[in-house]
Tab-separated table of C-alpha atoms and ligand atoms in Angstrom:
chain	number	residue	atom	x	y	z
A	1	MET	CA	184.337	126.805	87.487
A	2	LYS	CA	183.096	123.518	89.052
A	3	ARG	CA	180.272	125.935	91.175
A	4	ARG	CA	179.091	127.679	88.061
A	5	LEU	CA	178.725	124.275	86.488
A	6	LEU	CA	176.861	122.477	89.713
A	7	VAL	CA	174.602	126.144	89.742
A	8	LEU	CA	173.904	125.392	85.827
A	9	LEU	CA	173.341	121.955	86.461
A	10	THR	CA	170.688	122.283	88.832
A	11	LEU	CA	168.702	125.058	87.069
A	12	CYS	CA	168.736	122.560	83.960
A	13	MET	CA	167.082	120.216	86.422
A	14	LEU	CA	164.940	122.683	87.660
A	15	VAL	CA	163.422	123.425	84.281
A	16	THR	CA	163.292	119.824	83.050
A	17	ALA	CA	160.985	119.067	86.510
A	18	THR	CA	158.321	121.860	85.657
A	19	VAL	CA	158.152	120.899	81.689
A	20	VAL	CA	154.962	119.135	81.300
A	21	PRO	CA	154.570	115.970	80.413
A	22	GLY	CA	153.208	115.838	77.000
A	23	ILE	CA	154.744	119.381	75.601
A	24	THR	CA	158.160	119.221	74.111
A	25	GLN	CA	160.213	122.111	75.844
A	26	ALA	CA	161.008	122.893	72.446
A	27	GLN	CA	157.486	123.628	71.342
A	28	ASP	CA	157.251	125.788	74.578
A	29	GLY	CA	156.844	129.364	73.802
A	30	GLU	CA	158.044	129.442	70.300
A	31	LEU	CA	154.444	128.417	68.964
A	32	SER	CA	152.908	131.536	66.249
A	33	GLY	CA	149.872	131.660	64.204
A	34	ASP	CA	146.901	129.823	64.092
A	35	LEU	CA	145.137	126.853	64.866
A	36	GLU	CA	141.701	125.871	63.766
A	37	ILE	CA	139.818	123.473	65.623
A	38	PHE	CA	137.129	121.732	63.738
A	39	SER	CA	134.099	120.225	66.308
A	40	TRP	CA	130.389	120.031	66.655
A	41	TRP	CA	131.117	120.531	70.330
A	42	ALA	CA	129.541	124.217	71.573
A	43	GLY	CA	127.450	125.618	74.459
A	44	ASP	CA	125.576	123.005	75.944
A	45	ASP	CA	126.845	120.048	73.745
A	46	GLY	CA	130.586	119.962	75.077
A	47	GLY	CA	131.138	123.415	75.223
A	48	PRO	CA	132.654	124.311	78.346
A	49	ALA	CA	134.981	120.960	77.904
A	50	ILE	CA	136.454	121.987	74.755
A	51	GLU	CA	136.528	125.468	75.856
A	52	ALA	CA	138.641	124.700	78.760
A	53	LEU	CA	140.894	122.528	76.595
A	54	ILE	CA	141.404	125.320	74.125
A	55	ALA	CA	142.201	127.755	77.327
A	56	LEU	CA	144.851	124.965	78.617
A	57	TYR	CA	146.447	125.111	74.889
A	58	SER	CA	146.580	129.069	75.135
A	59	GLU	CA	148.203	129.341	78.622
A	60	ARG	CA	150.846	126.521	77.261
A	61	HIS	CA	151.354	128.581	73.736
A	62	PRO	CA	150.109	132.195	74.335
A	63	GLY	CA	151.754	133.105	70.776
A	64	VAL	CA	149.108	130.830	69.165
A	65	GLU	CA	145.444	132.030	68.036
A	66	VAL	CA	143.160	129.464	68.137
A	67	ILE	CA	140.192	129.288	66.139
A	68	ASN	CA	137.528	127.337	67.614
A	69	ALA	CA	135.611	126.414	64.665
A	70	THR	CA	132.325	124.945	65.330
A	71	VAL	CA	129.310	123.652	63.358
A	72	THR	CA	126.818	122.638	66.052
A	73	GLY	CA	124.348	119.805	65.760
A	74	GLY	CA	124.156	116.464	67.846
A	75	SER	CA	125.988	113.763	67.081
A	76	GLY	CA	127.976	115.510	64.303
A	77	VAL	CA	125.686	115.229	61.478
A	78	ASN	CA	126.073	118.784	60.372
A	79	ALA	CA	129.385	118.798	61.244
A	80	ARG	CA	130.744	115.891	59.206
A	81	ALA	CA	128.832	117.080	55.834
A	82	VAL	CA	131.259	120.920	56.495
A	83	LEU	CA	133.889	118.697	57.150
A	84	GLN	CA	133.420	116.597	53.898
A	85	THR	CA	133.462	119.485	51.514
A	86	ARG	CA	136.700	121.361	53.193
A	87	MET	CA	138.305	118.004	52.761
A	88	LEU	CA	137.760	117.036	49.554
A	89	GLY	CA	138.320	120.811	48.714
A	90	GLY	CA	141.651	121.030	49.771
A	91	ASP	CA	140.793	123.542	52.455
A	92	PRO	CA	141.352	120.917	55.798
A	93	PRO	CA	141.030	122.154	59.483
A	94	ASP	CA	144.350	121.978	61.313
A	95	SER	CA	142.353	119.140	63.578
A	96	PHE	CA	139.056	117.682	63.682
A	97	GLN	CA	136.726	115.865	65.664
A	98	VAL	CA	136.208	112.745	64.358
A	99	HIS	CA	135.400	108.968	66.487
A	100	ALA	CA	137.427	106.283	66.276
A	101	GLY	CA	136.854	103.263	64.200
A	102	GLN	CA	135.169	103.567	61.074
A	103	GLU	CA	134.301	106.974	61.014
A	104	LEU	CA	137.958	107.546	60.875
A	105	ILE	CA	139.790	104.641	59.224
A	106	GLY	CA	136.607	103.890	56.628
A	107	THR	CA	136.277	107.612	55.622
A	108	TRP	CA	139.725	109.471	56.080
A	109	VAL	CA	142.533	107.143	56.425
A	110	ILE	CA	141.965	104.858	53.280
A	111	ALA	CA	141.134	107.611	51.028
A	112	ASP	CA	144.688	109.006	52.273
A	113	ARG	CA	143.917	112.483	53.897
A	114	MET	CA	145.215	111.515	57.392
A	115	GLU	CA	149.114	111.757	58.335
A	116	ASP	CA	150.561	108.986	60.265
A	117	LEU	CA	151.043	109.477	63.950
A	118	THR	CA	153.348	106.742	65.206
A	119	PHE	CA	155.712	109.163	65.555
A	120	LEU	CA	154.081	111.016	68.066
A	121	TYR	CA	152.984	108.216	69.702
A	122	GLU	CA	156.263	106.984	70.300
A	123	GLN	CA	157.263	110.712	71.711
A	124	GLU	CA	154.885	110.956	73.968
A	125	GLY	CA	154.682	106.921	74.982
A	126	TRP	CA	151.424	106.394	74.330
A	127	PHE	CA	151.461	102.797	73.186
A	128	ASP	CA	151.559	102.448	77.407
A	129	ALA	CA	149.025	105.239	78.177
A	130	PHE	CA	145.951	104.203	75.666
A	131	PRO	CA	144.354	100.457	75.901
A	132	ALA	CA	145.398	98.369	72.691
A	133	GLY	CA	141.884	98.114	71.792
A	134	LEU	CA	141.471	101.194	71.363
A	135	ILE	CA	144.656	101.991	69.682
A	136	GLU	CA	143.582	99.055	67.311
A	137	LEU	CA	141.035	101.516	66.261
A	138	LEU	CA	142.755	103.992	65.257
A	139	THR	CA	145.432	101.966	63.320
A	140	TYR	CA	145.436	101.031	59.625
A	141	GLU	CA	148.005	98.960	57.984
A	142	GLY	CA	150.286	99.831	60.787
A	143	GLY	CA	150.006	103.683	60.898
A	144	ILE	CA	148.352	105.327	63.675
A	145	TYR	CA	145.615	108.268	62.879
A	146	SER	CA	144.194	109.821	65.250
A	147	VAL	CA	144.717	110.773	69.035
A	148	PRO	CA	141.575	109.653	71.353
A	149	LEU	CA	140.344	112.657	74.123
A	150	ASN	CA	137.783	110.206	76.021
A	151	ILE	CA	135.893	107.322	76.259
A	152	HIS	CA	131.691	108.084	75.961
A	153	ARG	CA	128.922	105.014	76.769
A	154	SER	CA	125.921	105.063	74.029
A	155	ASN	CA	123.766	102.227	76.013
A	156	VAL	CA	122.733	104.365	79.202
A	157	LEU	CA	119.163	104.736	80.403
A	158	TRP	CA	118.434	108.212	82.411
A	159	TYR	CA	115.728	109.163	84.556
A	160	ASN	CA	114.984	111.405	87.221
A	161	PRO	CA	114.364	109.377	90.763
A	162	ALA	CA	112.205	111.443	92.436
A	163	GLN	CA	109.501	111.582	89.461
A	164	LEU	CA	110.271	107.412	89.267
A	165	GLU	CA	109.205	107.424	92.651
A	166	THR	CA	106.149	109.683	92.214
A	167	TRP	CA	104.585	107.549	89.400
A	168	GLY	CA	105.417	104.409	91.125
A	169	VAL	CA	107.684	103.218	88.529
A	170	ALA	CA	111.107	101.210	88.921
A	171	VAL	CA	114.141	101.699	86.282
A	172	PRO	CA	113.662	98.676	84.080
A	173	ALA	CA	116.225	96.070	83.578
A	174	THR	CA	114.880	94.620	80.461
A	175	TRP	CA	112.841	96.401	77.412
A	176	ASP	CA	109.647	93.729	78.595
A	177	ASP	CA	109.999	95.343	81.913
A	178	PHE	CA	109.941	98.890	80.506
A	179	LEU	CA	107.138	97.319	78.078
A	180	ALA	CA	105.426	96.360	81.273
A	181	ALA	CA	105.456	100.244	83.053
A	182	CYS	CA	104.473	101.546	79.783
A	183	PRO	CA	100.797	101.731	80.194
A	184	THR	CA	100.951	102.948	84.026
A	185	LEU	CA	103.072	105.744	83.151
A	186	GLN	CA	100.856	106.384	80.099
A	187	ASP	CA	97.985	107.062	82.331
A	188	GLN	CA	99.439	109.290	84.226
A	189	GLY	CA	100.043	111.360	80.851
A	190	VAL	CA	103.983	110.651	80.981
A	191	THR	CA	105.938	109.771	77.520
A	192	PRO	CA	107.554	106.756	78.672
A	193	LEU	CA	110.946	107.256	76.889
A	194	VAL	CA	111.487	110.180	75.186
A	195	VAL	CA	113.308	110.604	71.578
A	196	GLY	CA	114.194	113.520	69.733
A	197	GLU	CA	115.989	114.036	65.758
A	198	ALA	CA	116.400	111.419	63.706
A	199	TRP	CA	119.924	110.816	64.674
A	200	THR	CA	118.378	109.981	68.600
A	201	VAL	CA	116.110	107.099	67.388
A	202	ASN	CA	119.024	105.677	65.381
A	203	HIS	CA	120.771	105.961	68.986
A	204	LEU	CA	117.983	103.862	71.004
A	205	TRP	CA	118.038	101.257	67.864
A	206	GLU	CA	121.431	100.121	68.926
A	207	SER	CA	120.794	99.983	72.488
A	208	VAL	CA	117.335	98.223	71.711
A	209	ALA	CA	119.571	95.554	69.130
A	210	LEU	CA	122.329	95.038	71.393
A	211	SER	CA	119.686	93.862	74.150
A	212	VAL	CA	118.112	91.431	71.621
A	213	LEU	CA	120.994	90.319	69.937
A	214	GLY	CA	123.518	90.051	72.715
A	215	VAL	CA	127.015	90.696	72.337
A	216	ASP	CA	128.243	88.062	69.987
A	217	ALA	CA	125.535	88.776	67.332
A	218	TRP	CA	125.840	92.550	67.739
A	219	ASN	CA	129.528	92.023	66.709
A	220	GLY	CA	128.615	89.535	64.467
A	221	ILE	CA	126.458	92.183	62.216
A	222	TRP	CA	129.524	93.908	61.064
A	223	THR	CA	131.933	90.768	60.610
A	224	GLY	CA	129.179	89.145	58.277
A	225	GLU	CA	128.518	85.656	61.052
A	226	THR	CA	124.807	87.586	61.662
A	227	ASP	CA	122.291	87.740	58.993
A	228	PRO	CA	120.895	91.429	59.080
A	229	ALA	CA	117.745	89.640	57.497
A	230	GLY	CA	117.774	86.778	59.719
A	231	PRO	CA	115.275	85.500	62.253
A	232	GLU	CA	117.387	87.577	65.244
A	233	MET	CA	117.382	90.744	63.104
A	234	ILE	CA	113.669	90.438	62.740
A	235	ASP	CA	113.061	90.325	66.497
A	236	VAL	CA	115.113	93.666	66.840
A	237	TRP	CA	112.760	95.713	64.726
A	238	ALA	CA	109.862	93.926	66.246
A	239	LYS	CA	111.005	94.750	69.448
A	240	PHE	CA	111.749	97.771	68.554
A	241	GLY	CA	108.259	98.714	66.995
A	242	GLU	CA	106.902	97.830	70.586
A	243	ILE	CA	109.448	100.377	72.108
A	244	LEU	CA	108.489	102.877	69.610
A	245	ALA	CA	104.897	102.657	70.684
A	246	CYS	CA	105.866	104.294	73.991
A	247	THR	CA	108.064	106.964	72.861
A	248	ASN	CA	106.350	110.460	71.624
A	249	ILE	CA	107.645	109.412	67.796
A	250	ASN	CA	104.482	110.347	66.222
A	251	GLU	CA	104.187	113.375	68.210
A	252	ASP	CA	107.160	116.230	68.663
A	253	ALA	CA	110.389	113.835	68.113
A	254	GLY	CA	111.932	115.510	65.296
A	255	SER	CA	111.466	118.887	66.288
A	256	LEU	CA	113.893	118.146	69.565
A	257	THR	CA	117.350	117.927	70.244
A	258	TRP	CA	118.667	115.420	72.352
A	259	GLN	CA	118.707	118.561	74.862
A	260	GLN	CA	115.668	118.895	74.778
A	261	ALA	CA	114.551	115.322	75.058
A	262	VAL	CA	117.108	115.020	77.923
A	263	ASP	CA	115.231	118.130	79.340
A	264	ARG	CA	111.797	116.378	79.532
A	265	VAL	CA	113.197	113.559	81.503
A	266	VAL	CA	114.115	116.775	83.911
A	267	ASP	CA	111.122	118.165	83.601
A	268	GLY	CA	108.992	115.224	84.530
A	269	GLY	CA	107.219	115.429	80.997
A	270	ALA	CA	108.940	112.060	79.908
A	271	ALA	CA	110.129	108.714	82.071
A	272	PHE	CA	113.495	107.728	80.791
A	273	ASN	CA	115.473	108.480	77.548
A	274	VAL	CA	118.286	106.413	76.198
A	275	MET	CA	121.506	108.642	75.180
A	276	GLY	CA	124.748	108.497	75.382
A	277	ASP	CA	126.587	109.977	78.636
A	278	TRP	CA	127.391	113.712	76.887
A	279	ALA	CA	123.710	113.421	78.721
A	280	ALA	CA	125.256	113.162	81.867
A	281	GLY	CA	127.589	116.045	80.917
A	282	TYR	CA	124.552	118.444	80.262
A	283	MET	CA	122.540	117.392	83.282
A	284	ALA	CA	125.890	117.643	85.870
A	285	THR	CA	128.228	120.899	84.039
A	286	THR	CA	125.241	122.966	82.365
A	287	LEU	CA	122.295	121.975	84.391
A	288	GLU	CA	124.285	121.803	87.556
A	289	LEU	CA	122.325	118.532	88.864
A	290	VAL	CA	123.838	115.947	91.228
A	291	PRO	CA	124.383	112.873	89.752
A	292	GLY	CA	122.620	110.178	91.514
A	293	GLU	CA	119.859	113.191	92.898
A	294	GLY	CA	118.864	115.386	90.003
A	295	PHE	CA	119.267	112.294	87.586
A	296	GLY	CA	119.640	108.881	87.706
A	297	TRP	CA	121.083	106.638	85.335
A	298	ALA	CA	121.297	102.827	84.522
A	299	PRO	CA	122.307	100.703	81.657
A	300	ALA	CA	120.181	100.608	78.797
A	301	PRO	CA	117.586	97.797	79.080
A	302	GLY	CA	118.590	94.253	78.537
A	303	THR	CA	122.776	95.865	78.147
A	304	ASP	CA	123.934	94.977	81.988
A	305	GLY	CA	127.261	94.653	81.664
A	306	VAL	CA	128.032	95.675	77.964
A	307	PHE	CA	129.705	98.790	77.316
A	308	MET	CA	128.846	100.157	74.255
A	309	MET	CA	131.713	102.415	73.524
A	310	LEU	CA	132.777	105.315	71.133
A	311	SER	CA	135.547	107.789	71.354
A	312	ASP	CA	135.991	110.876	70.173
A	313	SER	CA	139.438	112.030	68.605
A	314	PHE	CA	141.225	114.052	66.683
A	315	GLY	CA	144.058	113.900	63.939
A	316	LEU	CA	146.271	115.865	61.806
A	317	PRO	CA	144.620	116.135	58.054
A	318	ASN	CA	147.873	116.195	54.993
A	319	GLY	CA	148.432	119.056	54.233
A	320	VAL	CA	147.046	121.650	57.040
A	321	ALA	CA	148.467	125.277	57.327
A	322	ASN	CA	149.705	124.732	61.220
A	323	ARG	CA	151.158	121.698	61.714
A	324	ASP	CA	153.581	122.434	64.555
A	325	ASN	CA	150.612	123.920	66.297
A	326	THR	CA	148.548	121.155	65.621
A	327	ILE	CA	150.947	118.467	66.803
A	328	ALA	CA	151.087	120.529	70.098
A	329	TRP	CA	147.370	120.463	70.303
A	330	LEU	CA	147.660	116.590	69.651
A	331	ALA	CA	150.447	116.325	72.357
A	332	LEU	CA	148.252	117.858	74.898
A	333	LEU	CA	144.767	116.357	74.354
A	334	GLY	CA	146.460	112.699	74.697
A	335	SER	CA	148.425	114.097	78.354
A	336	VAL	CA	146.553	113.342	81.830
A	337	GLU	CA	145.961	116.900	82.196
A	338	GLY	CA	144.410	117.642	78.583
A	339	GLN	CA	142.098	114.357	79.573
A	340	ASP	CA	141.266	115.621	82.834
A	341	THR	CA	140.648	119.289	82.057
A	342	PHE	CA	138.098	118.124	79.004
A	343	ASN	CA	136.636	114.762	80.644
A	344	SER	CA	135.576	116.098	84.050
A	345	LEU	CA	133.453	118.407	82.511
A	346	LYS	CA	132.253	116.359	78.952
A	347	GLY	CA	130.507	113.216	80.932
A	348	SER	CA	132.735	110.903	79.501
A	349	ILE	CA	135.990	109.033	81.152
A	350	PRO	CA	139.465	109.476	79.941
A	351	ALA	CA	140.861	107.494	77.290
A	352	ARG	CA	143.816	107.085	79.094
A	353	VAL	CA	144.433	104.192	81.433
A	354	ASP	CA	146.699	106.379	84.052
A	355	ALA	CA	144.002	109.109	84.775
A	356	ASP	CA	142.902	109.429	87.793
A	357	THR	CA	139.243	108.670	87.429
A	358	ALA	CA	139.104	107.962	91.267
A	359	ASN	CA	139.580	111.548	92.658
A	360	ALA	CA	135.939	112.848	92.841
A	361	GLU	CA	137.069	116.467	92.964
A	362	LEU	CA	137.531	115.781	89.004
A	363	TYR	CA	135.099	113.205	88.555
A	364	ASN	CA	131.905	113.235	89.811
A	365	ALA	CA	129.879	109.695	90.917
A	366	TYR	CA	128.477	109.321	87.216
A	367	LEU	CA	132.187	108.910	85.929
A	368	GLN	CA	133.536	107.163	88.322
A	369	SER	CA	130.316	104.528	87.808
A	370	ALA	CA	131.098	104.757	84.038
A	371	ALA	CA	134.971	104.107	84.637
A	372	ALA	CA	134.320	101.364	87.056
A	373	ASP	CA	131.937	99.580	83.990
A	374	TRP	CA	134.392	100.477	81.739
A	375	SER	CA	137.053	98.549	83.312
A	376	ALA	CA	134.582	95.564	84.284
A	377	ASP	CA	132.033	95.401	81.484
A	378	THR	CA	132.434	93.211	77.828
A	379	ILE	CA	133.218	96.185	75.518
A	380	VAL	CA	131.342	96.511	72.238
A	381	GLY	CA	131.272	99.275	69.271
A	382	SER	CA	128.577	101.779	68.665
A	383	LEU	CA	127.159	101.994	65.181
A	384	ALA	CA	125.217	105.808	65.829
A	385	HIS	CA	128.515	106.954	66.977
A	386	GLY	CA	131.008	105.789	63.889
A	387	LEU	CA	132.914	103.222	65.577
A	388	VAL	CA	131.503	99.661	63.690
A	389	ALA	CA	130.333	100.855	60.256
A	390	ASN	CA	131.332	102.919	57.099
A	391	GLN	CA	129.793	106.179	56.503
A	392	ARG	CA	128.167	104.660	53.426
A	393	PHE	CA	126.486	102.523	55.773
A	394	MET	CA	125.240	105.334	57.931
A	395	ASN	CA	123.937	107.323	55.833
A	396	ASP	CA	121.568	104.657	54.377
A	397	PHE	CA	121.026	103.521	57.711
A	398	ASN	CA	118.876	106.468	58.010
A	399	VAL	CA	116.336	105.288	54.836
A	400	VAL	CA	116.319	102.072	56.301
A	401	MET	CA	115.142	103.559	59.861
A	402	GLU	CA	112.475	105.288	57.648
A	403	VAL	CA	111.352	102.184	55.698
A	404	PHE	CA	110.670	100.867	59.311
A	405	LEU	CA	108.887	104.607	60.625
A	406	THR	CA	106.262	104.572	57.081
A	407	SER	CA	106.022	100.851	56.414
A	408	SER	CA	105.743	99.416	60.646
A	409	SER	CA	107.442	96.111	59.225
A	410	ALA	CA	110.043	94.558	60.885
A	411	ASP	CA	110.689	92.315	57.256
A	412	ALA	CA	110.857	95.273	55.222
A	413	ALA	CA	113.685	96.841	57.700
A	414	ALA	CA	115.404	93.655	57.801
A	415	GLN	CA	115.415	93.340	54.072
A	416	ALA	CA	115.987	96.980	53.325
A	417	MET	CA	119.363	96.524	56.203
A	418	ALA	CA	120.612	93.870	54.180
A	419	ALA	CA	120.556	95.790	51.049
A	420	VAL	CA	122.848	98.267	52.311
A	421	CYS	CA	125.398	95.935	54.353
A	422	ALA	CA	125.734	94.606	50.558
A	423	GLN	CA	126.036	97.907	49.445
A	424	SER	CA	128.275	99.484	51.388
A	425	GLY	CA	130.627	96.527	52.198
A	426	ALA	CA	129.932	97.012	56.139
A	427	CYS	CA	128.913	93.691	57.274
A	428	GLY	CA	131.702	91.861	56.927
I	501	GAL	C1	128.326	112.040	70.029
I	501	GAL	C2	129.879	112.552	70.499
I	501	GAL	C3	129.662	113.229	71.616
I	501	GAL	C4	128.465	114.336	72.025
I	501	GAL	C5	127.187	113.837	70.962
I	501	GAL	C6	126.059	114.723	70.766
I	501	GAL	O1	129.087	111.360	68.617
I	501	GAL	O2	130.898	111.668	70.308
I	501	GAL	O3	130.974	113.877	72.327
I	501	GAL	O4	128.974	115.431	71.371
I	501	GAL	O5	127.624	113.357	69.814
I	501	GAL	O6	126.502	115.789	70.105
């Protein structure tokens, strides 16, 4: 009897030891039915990363059929529109990609469309696993409404080291350095800075604004301390105009996806591109370039020491069809293994503080440098990727940009931004 008890106890211990953290034993093997994951990741925009994460889920939960519902379009421009129709029409996907910060809170949480996930944070021990500042971005009135999968950096300048050498141009530390190099590049038939479709122009703008304003005044836009029509904002637009004159904005920008803009840099048609570090995922995972050799990177000019962040997260909408399967999905993507599986392919670093970013087998030279900057730099939030301002502001910011592009007037753009600030309530 004693022996049988001992065998049973040992068996129990063995089983417990092999259970993967983040997945409760009760969920393992028992789940069935569907799980619909909604995102804008496919192909060369995060495709391999989301597929690897889904494969890991399927391995853990073979009884569940995962539907990978993707609406492509960089930065979620198309996906968000489809999501809006589904959410408002009472047909939510089981879980969807949403940026931490205002895109989550200002759109879905205040409208009471998401479940509070505090129970999962407690169950999985996530209060120690994620940075407190990040959890704060997911929190509203005491509830926590999504699980962060990664940290991306917006303010990165990409280039091709071999080409820069041929053209005799150094990596610019400031926008004035860049403007000085602009004619040298143009004389050689090279686009100094490549931009793509509309949202990528907004993406460039936030890096320029950060460099002109500095950290405090950038943050001040969203707290009401920086006057959106004030002199420093007019300086932002003026500098932005000078920089745009060194781009392809009046040529083919509108027809280029962000990947095609990155291709220009890789192929030597353009010298620089400012894009989030999904560009590193694209170049390393899809194009199979070696970081530091096939492509180089630096903080966007004038933003050294500042990490403009965004985070892709997933939540649990109210009334989903497959709640248990979704909770298992969220538990997996918040686990170390889930984050390592996804981020090593995506160009982002894990949101968890305890993931092994020093492991060179998983995290390439770019990701290791991003991880180092993430812990050393001052952190600010991205506008173009939903962190600092609500959806209303973001939509209307496209109009502000339109005003600037058609009028070339820094003053008019600043006035337009002040109006949009007031209408959306996004600026403090
Ligand atoms: C961002 C998103 C990234 C990447 C990028 C390009 O908004 O956070 O994960 O997908 O858009 O589409």
